[in-house]
């Protein structure tokens, strides 16, 4: 993850109050917790963008609601 100072850090090394780069610009880390090791999956959107995430990652769908990737796959939903 890239911090606002330009430093690259592992997620486990981030501190509360640091700012990290996100698709929406820099955001403040307000909390963190360990969810253990999980499998990751690569999905490709219709625009060609590839995203690597866990099944717990949430996406906005065409019905304007947010669901986990697992739910999206199980219910054949379309991601916006």
Tab-separated table of C-alpha atoms in Angstrom:
chain	number	residue	atom	x	y	z
A	1	UNK	CA	0.000	0.000	0.000
A	2	UNK	CA	1.262	3.498	-0.792
A	3	UNK	CA	1.092	6.052	2.022
A	4	UNK	CA	0.596	9.788	1.557
A	5	UNK	CA	4.334	10.312	2.165
A	6	UNK	CA	5.042	8.063	-0.852
A	7	UNK	CA	6.295	5.203	1.329
A	8	UNK	CA	5.140	1.680	0.469
A	9	UNK	CA	4.071	-0.502	3.407
A	10	UNK	CA	2.616	-3.930	4.036
A	11	UNK	CA	-0.960	-3.740	5.290
A	12	UNK	CA	0.089	-5.225	8.645
A	13	UNK	CA	2.533	-2.330	9.165
A	14	UNK	CA	-0.010	0.465	8.693
A	15	UNK	CA	-0.753	2.679	11.669
A	16	UNK	CA	-4.085	4.208	12.703
A	17	UNK	CA	-4.151	7.810	11.435
A	18	UNK	CA	-1.971	7.198	8.370
A	19	UNK	CA	-3.320	8.111	4.955
A	20	UNK	CA	-3.224	5.500	2.183
A	21	UNK	CA	-3.904	5.702	-1.538
A	22	UNK	CA	-7.279	4.367	-2.690
A	23	UNK	CA	-9.322	4.635	-5.898
A	24	UNK	CA	-11.006	7.673	-4.268
A	25	UNK	CA	-7.717	9.401	-3.361
A	26	UNK	CA	-5.947	9.297	-0.020
A	27	UNK	CA	-8.050	8.056	2.893
A	28	UNK	CA	-7.273	7.855	6.597
A	29	UNK	CA	-6.799	4.496	8.328
A	30	UNK	CA	-9.282	4.650	11.222
A	31	UNK	CA	-9.123	0.998	12.340
A	32	UNK	CA	-7.605	-2.304	11.332
A	33	UNK	CA	-8.127	-5.944	12.205
A	34	UNK	CA	-6.687	-9.291	11.136
A	35	UNK	CA	-9.069	-11.595	9.267
A	36	UNK	CA	-6.491	-14.341	8.785
A	37	UNK	CA	-5.213	-15.864	5.571
A	38	UNK	CA	-7.740	-16.067	2.737
A	39	UNK	CA	-7.718	-17.186	-0.867
A	40	UNK	CA	-7.720	-14.376	-3.411
A	41	UNK	CA	-9.387	-14.333	-6.813
A	42	UNK	CA	-8.802	-12.230	-9.890
A	43	UNK	CA	-11.884	-10.890	-11.614
A	44	UNK	CA	-11.989	-8.962	-14.859
A	45	UNK	CA	-14.583	-6.270	-15.385
A	46	UNK	CA	-16.196	-5.628	-18.763
A	47	UNK	CA	-13.956	-2.550	-19.159
A	48	UNK	CA	-10.912	-4.839	-18.963
A	49	UNK	CA	-9.833	-3.739	-15.471
A	50	UNK	CA	-8.621	-6.641	-13.303
A	51	UNK	CA	-9.161	-6.729	-9.549
A	52	UNK	CA	-7.591	-9.189	-7.110
A	53	UNK	CA	-9.694	-9.674	-3.987
A	54	UNK	CA	-11.173	-12.152	-1.514
A	55	UNK	CA	-14.714	-13.517	-1.670
A	56	UNK	CA	-15.570	-11.056	1.138
A	57	UNK	CA	-14.723	-7.996	-1.003
A	58	UNK	CA	-17.813	-5.873	-1.650
A	59	UNK	CA	-18.870	-4.369	-4.969
A	60	UNK	CA	-21.692	-2.093	-6.085
A	61	UNK	CA	-24.081	-3.975	-8.374
A	62	UNK	CA	-26.570	-2.884	-11.029
A	63	UNK	CA	-29.393	-2.750	-8.462
A	64	UNK	CA	-27.316	-0.043	-6.668
A	65	UNK	CA	-26.747	-2.315	-3.648
A	66	UNK	CA	-23.406	-3.555	-2.322
A	67	UNK	CA	-22.740	-7.302	-2.097
A	68	UNK	CA	-19.770	-9.570	-1.403
A	69	UNK	CA	-18.090	-11.224	-4.360
A	70	UNK	CA	-19.290	-14.591	-3.037
A	71	UNK	CA	-22.927	-13.409	-3.077
A	72	UNK	CA	-22.485	-11.873	-6.533
A	73	UNK	CA	-21.145	-15.150	-7.957
A	74	UNK	CA	-23.808	-17.285	-6.237
A	75	UNK	CA	-26.625	-15.055	-7.540
A	76	UNK	CA	-25.189	-14.238	-10.966
A	77	UNK	CA	-25.288	-10.484	-10.373
A	78	UNK	CA	-23.573	-7.829	-12.475
A	79	UNK	CA	-21.032	-5.446	-10.954
A	80	UNK	CA	-21.326	-1.760	-11.913
